[in-house]
Coordinates of C-alpha atoms in Angstrom, one line a residue:
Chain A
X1 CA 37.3 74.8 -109.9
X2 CA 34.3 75.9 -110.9
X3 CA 33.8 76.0 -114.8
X4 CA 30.6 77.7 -117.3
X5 CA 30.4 76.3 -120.4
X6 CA 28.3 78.4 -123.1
X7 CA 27.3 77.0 -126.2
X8 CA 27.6 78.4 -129.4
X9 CA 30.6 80.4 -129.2
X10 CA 29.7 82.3 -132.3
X11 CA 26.9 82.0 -134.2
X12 CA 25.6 84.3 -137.5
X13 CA 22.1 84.2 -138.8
X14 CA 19.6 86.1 -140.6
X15 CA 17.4 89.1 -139.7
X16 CA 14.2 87.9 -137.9
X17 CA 15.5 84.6 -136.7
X18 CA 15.7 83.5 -133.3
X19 CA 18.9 82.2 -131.8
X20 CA 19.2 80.1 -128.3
X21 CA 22.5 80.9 -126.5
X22 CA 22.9 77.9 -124.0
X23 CA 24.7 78.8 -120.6
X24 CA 25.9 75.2 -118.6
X25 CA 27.2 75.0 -115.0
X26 CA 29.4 71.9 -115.4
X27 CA 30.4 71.1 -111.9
X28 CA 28.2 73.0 -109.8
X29 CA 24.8 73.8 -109.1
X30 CA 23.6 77.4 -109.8
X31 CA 20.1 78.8 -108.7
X32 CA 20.9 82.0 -109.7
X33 CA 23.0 82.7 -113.4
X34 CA 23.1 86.1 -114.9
X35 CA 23.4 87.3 -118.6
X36 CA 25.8 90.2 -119.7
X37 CA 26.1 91.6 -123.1
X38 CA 29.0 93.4 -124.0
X39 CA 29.6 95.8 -127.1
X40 CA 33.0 96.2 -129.1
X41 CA 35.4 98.3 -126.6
X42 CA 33.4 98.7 -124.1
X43 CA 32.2 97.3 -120.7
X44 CA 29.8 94.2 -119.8
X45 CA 26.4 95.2 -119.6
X46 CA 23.9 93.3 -117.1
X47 CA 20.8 92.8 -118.9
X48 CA 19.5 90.0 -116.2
X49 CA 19.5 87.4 -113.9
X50 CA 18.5 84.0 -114.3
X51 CA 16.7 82.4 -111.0
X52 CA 15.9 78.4 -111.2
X53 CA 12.7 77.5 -111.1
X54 CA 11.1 81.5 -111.7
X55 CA 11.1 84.2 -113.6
X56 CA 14.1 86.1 -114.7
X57 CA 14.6 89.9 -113.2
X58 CA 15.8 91.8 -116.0
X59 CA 17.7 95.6 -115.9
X60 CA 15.8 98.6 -116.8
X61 CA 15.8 98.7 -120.6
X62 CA 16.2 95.3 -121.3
X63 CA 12.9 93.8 -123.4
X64 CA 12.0 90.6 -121.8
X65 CA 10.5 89.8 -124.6
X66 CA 13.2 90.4 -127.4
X67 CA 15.6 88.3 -124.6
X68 CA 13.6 85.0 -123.2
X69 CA 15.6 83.8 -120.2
X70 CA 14.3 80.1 -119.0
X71 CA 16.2 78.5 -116.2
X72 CA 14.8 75.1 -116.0
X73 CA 17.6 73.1 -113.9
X74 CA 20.2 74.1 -111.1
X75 CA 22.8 73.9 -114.1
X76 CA 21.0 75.1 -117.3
X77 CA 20.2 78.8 -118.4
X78 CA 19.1 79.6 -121.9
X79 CA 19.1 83.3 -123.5
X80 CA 17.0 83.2 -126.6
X81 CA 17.1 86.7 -128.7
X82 CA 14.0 86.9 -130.5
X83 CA 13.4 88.4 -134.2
X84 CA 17.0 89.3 -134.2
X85 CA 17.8 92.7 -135.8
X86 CA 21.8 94.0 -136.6
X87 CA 21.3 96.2 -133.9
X88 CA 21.3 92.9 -131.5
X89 CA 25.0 92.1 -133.1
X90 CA 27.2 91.8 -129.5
X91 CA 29.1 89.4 -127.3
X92 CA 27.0 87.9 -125.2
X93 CA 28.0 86.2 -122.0
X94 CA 27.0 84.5 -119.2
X95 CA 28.0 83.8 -115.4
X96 CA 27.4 81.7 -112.2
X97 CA 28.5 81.6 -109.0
X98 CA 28.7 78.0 -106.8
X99 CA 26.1 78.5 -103.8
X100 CA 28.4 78.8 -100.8
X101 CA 31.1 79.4 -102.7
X102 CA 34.0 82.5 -102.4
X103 CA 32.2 85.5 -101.6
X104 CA 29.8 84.9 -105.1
X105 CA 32.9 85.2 -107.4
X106 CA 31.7 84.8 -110.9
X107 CA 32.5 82.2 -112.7
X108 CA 32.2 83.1 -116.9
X109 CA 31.4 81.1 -120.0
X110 CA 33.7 82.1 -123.0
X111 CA 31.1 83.6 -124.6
X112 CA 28.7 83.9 -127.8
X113 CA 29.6 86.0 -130.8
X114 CA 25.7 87.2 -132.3
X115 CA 26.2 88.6 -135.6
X116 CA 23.1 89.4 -137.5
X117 CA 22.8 89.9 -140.9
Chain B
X1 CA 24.8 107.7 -112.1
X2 CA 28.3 105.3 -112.6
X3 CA 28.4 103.1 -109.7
X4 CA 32.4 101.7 -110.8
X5 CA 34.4 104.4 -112.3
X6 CA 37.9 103.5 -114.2
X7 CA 39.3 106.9 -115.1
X8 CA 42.0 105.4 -117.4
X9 CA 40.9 104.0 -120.6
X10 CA 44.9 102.7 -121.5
X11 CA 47.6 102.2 -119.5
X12 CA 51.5 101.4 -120.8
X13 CA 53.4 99.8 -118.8
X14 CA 57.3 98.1 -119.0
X15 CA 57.8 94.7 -119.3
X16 CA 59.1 93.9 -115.0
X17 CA 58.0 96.9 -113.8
X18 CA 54.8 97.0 -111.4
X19 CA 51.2 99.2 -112.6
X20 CA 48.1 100.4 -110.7
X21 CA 44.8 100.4 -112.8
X22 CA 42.5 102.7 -110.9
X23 CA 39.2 102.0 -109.5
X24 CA 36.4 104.5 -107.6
X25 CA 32.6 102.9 -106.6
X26 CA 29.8 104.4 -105.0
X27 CA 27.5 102.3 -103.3
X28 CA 25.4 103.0 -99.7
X29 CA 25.3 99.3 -99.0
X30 CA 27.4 98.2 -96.5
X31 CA 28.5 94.8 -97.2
X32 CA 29.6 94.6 -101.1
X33 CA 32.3 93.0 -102.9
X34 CA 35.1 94.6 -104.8
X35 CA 36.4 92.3 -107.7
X36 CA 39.2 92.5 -110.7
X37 CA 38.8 90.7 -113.9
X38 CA 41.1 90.4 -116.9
X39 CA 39.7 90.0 -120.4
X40 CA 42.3 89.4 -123.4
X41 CA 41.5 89.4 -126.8
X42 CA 39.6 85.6 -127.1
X43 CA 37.1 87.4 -124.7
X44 CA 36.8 85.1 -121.6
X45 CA 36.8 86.8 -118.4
X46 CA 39.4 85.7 -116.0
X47 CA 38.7 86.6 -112.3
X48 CA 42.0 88.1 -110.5
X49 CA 41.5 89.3 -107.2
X50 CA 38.3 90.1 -104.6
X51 CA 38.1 92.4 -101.7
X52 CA 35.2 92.3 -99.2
X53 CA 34.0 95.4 -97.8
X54 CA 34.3 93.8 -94.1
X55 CA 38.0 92.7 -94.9
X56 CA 40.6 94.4 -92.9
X57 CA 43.5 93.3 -94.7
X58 CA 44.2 94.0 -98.8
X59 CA 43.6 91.5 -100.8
X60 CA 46.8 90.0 -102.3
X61 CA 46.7 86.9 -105.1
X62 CA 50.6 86.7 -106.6
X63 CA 51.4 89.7 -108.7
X64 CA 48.6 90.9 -108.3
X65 CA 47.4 93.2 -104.9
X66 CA 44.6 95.2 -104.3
X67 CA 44.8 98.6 -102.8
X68 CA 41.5 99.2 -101.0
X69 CA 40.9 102.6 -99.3
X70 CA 37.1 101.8 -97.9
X71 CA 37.1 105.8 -96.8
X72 CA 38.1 107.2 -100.7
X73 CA 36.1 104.5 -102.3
X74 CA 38.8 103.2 -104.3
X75 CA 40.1 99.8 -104.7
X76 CA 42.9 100.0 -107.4
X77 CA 44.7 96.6 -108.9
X78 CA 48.7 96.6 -108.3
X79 CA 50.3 94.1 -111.2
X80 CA 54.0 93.8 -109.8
X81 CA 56.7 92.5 -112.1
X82 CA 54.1 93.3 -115.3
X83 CA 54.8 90.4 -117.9
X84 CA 53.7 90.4 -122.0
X85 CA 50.8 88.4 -121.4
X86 CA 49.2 90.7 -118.6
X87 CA 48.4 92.8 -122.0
X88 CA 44.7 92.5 -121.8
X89 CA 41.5 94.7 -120.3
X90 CA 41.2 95.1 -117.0
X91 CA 37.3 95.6 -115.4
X92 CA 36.8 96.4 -112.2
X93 CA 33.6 95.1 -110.5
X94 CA 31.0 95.8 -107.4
X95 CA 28.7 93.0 -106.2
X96 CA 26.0 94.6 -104.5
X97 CA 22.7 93.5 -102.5
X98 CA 22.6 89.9 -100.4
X99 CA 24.6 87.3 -100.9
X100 CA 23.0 84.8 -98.8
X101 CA 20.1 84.9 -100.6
X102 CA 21.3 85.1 -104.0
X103 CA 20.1 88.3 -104.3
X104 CA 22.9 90.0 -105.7
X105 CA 24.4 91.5 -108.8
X106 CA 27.4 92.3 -109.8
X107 CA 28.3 95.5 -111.9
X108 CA 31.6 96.6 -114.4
X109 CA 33.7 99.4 -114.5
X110 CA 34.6 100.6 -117.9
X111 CA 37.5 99.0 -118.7
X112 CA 41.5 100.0 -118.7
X113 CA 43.1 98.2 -121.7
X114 CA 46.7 97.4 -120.3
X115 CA 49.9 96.8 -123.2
X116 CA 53.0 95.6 -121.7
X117 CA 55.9 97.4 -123.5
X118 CA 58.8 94.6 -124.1

């Protein structure tokens, strides 16, 4: 089946670092990938999606420049939060779907844990 | 405006015995998907069930069915014979736009946090 690897799972750093979250289709190809972020108890957020080759199309209210998406190959997406502040603290976690496959079911990574201190 | 609405935030259920985790949408596109997804407490998402908009039929996947009334937009998850480890969060999710194209996304419901009852 069809498996996302993310990369870190959780990762803590310091106010005003950047941080590359790494999102890897391992047995399929995936021109699109898209990014969710997801807050203690409550529901995943989409922030954007990830198109090979172009520029990401983020959601209203998502800064595309606090949150640089690059998808430079058919199996690798990177989301790098910029400056990180607290308030940028969340489970981040990304998705794929195989092109062709079952009615674009999304496939997810586990996940990366941001915590900013 | 919510696009996926999941009225109940917890659900209790007995261990063997069968819930229904509700689900409304609201969407004017015609073709869309209708998806369940189970998260536990490591946080992956684990996809359960999808429902096409076109499909005549509901969607069934072992325990788990889905109850898809295309005129009430609803399409609630049925978990028969409810074991321990369904104890998790249930989202419900709508892909919307054109598949073909990849130009598609797909948006979450709230979230019903399920606890099997031994």
């Amino acid at each position: 089946g069809a498996v996302v690897s993310q990369h870190p799972s959780w990762v803590i750093c310091k106010s005003g670092t950047s941080v590359k979250i790494e999102c890897r289709s391992l047995d399929f190809q995936a021109t699109t990938m898209f990014w969710y972020r997801q807050f203690p108890k409550q529901s995943l957020m989409l922030m954007a999606t990830s198109n090979e080759g172009s520029k990401a199309t983020y959601e209203q209210g998502v800064e595309k420049d606090k949150f640089l998406i690059n998808h430079a190959s058919l199996t690798l997406s990177t989301l790098t939060v910029t400056s990180a502040h607290p308030e940028d603290s969340s489970f981040y976690i990304c998705s794929a779907s195989p092109r062709g496959g079952r009615a674009n079911v999304l496939t997810f990574g586990a996940g990366s844990r941001l915590t900013v201190l | 405006a919510q696009k996926i609405t999941q009225t109940q935030p917890g659900m209790f259920v007995q261990e063997k015995e069968a819930v229904t985790l509700d689900c409304t949408y609201d969407t004017s596109d015609p073709s869309y998907g209708l998806f369940w997804y189970k998260q536990p407490s490591s946080g992956e998402m684990i996809f359960l069930i999808y429902q096409g908009s076109y499909d005549q039929q509901n969607a069934t996947e072992g325990r788990y069915s889905l109850n898809f009334q295309k005129a009430r937009k609803s399409a609630n998850l049925v978990i028969s014979a409810s074991q321990l480890g369904d104890s998790a969060m249930y989202f419900c999710a709508m892909r919307e736009g054109e598949v073909n194209t990849g130009g598609f996304k797909t948006i979450f419901g709230a979230g019903t946090r399920l606890f099997v009852k031994a």
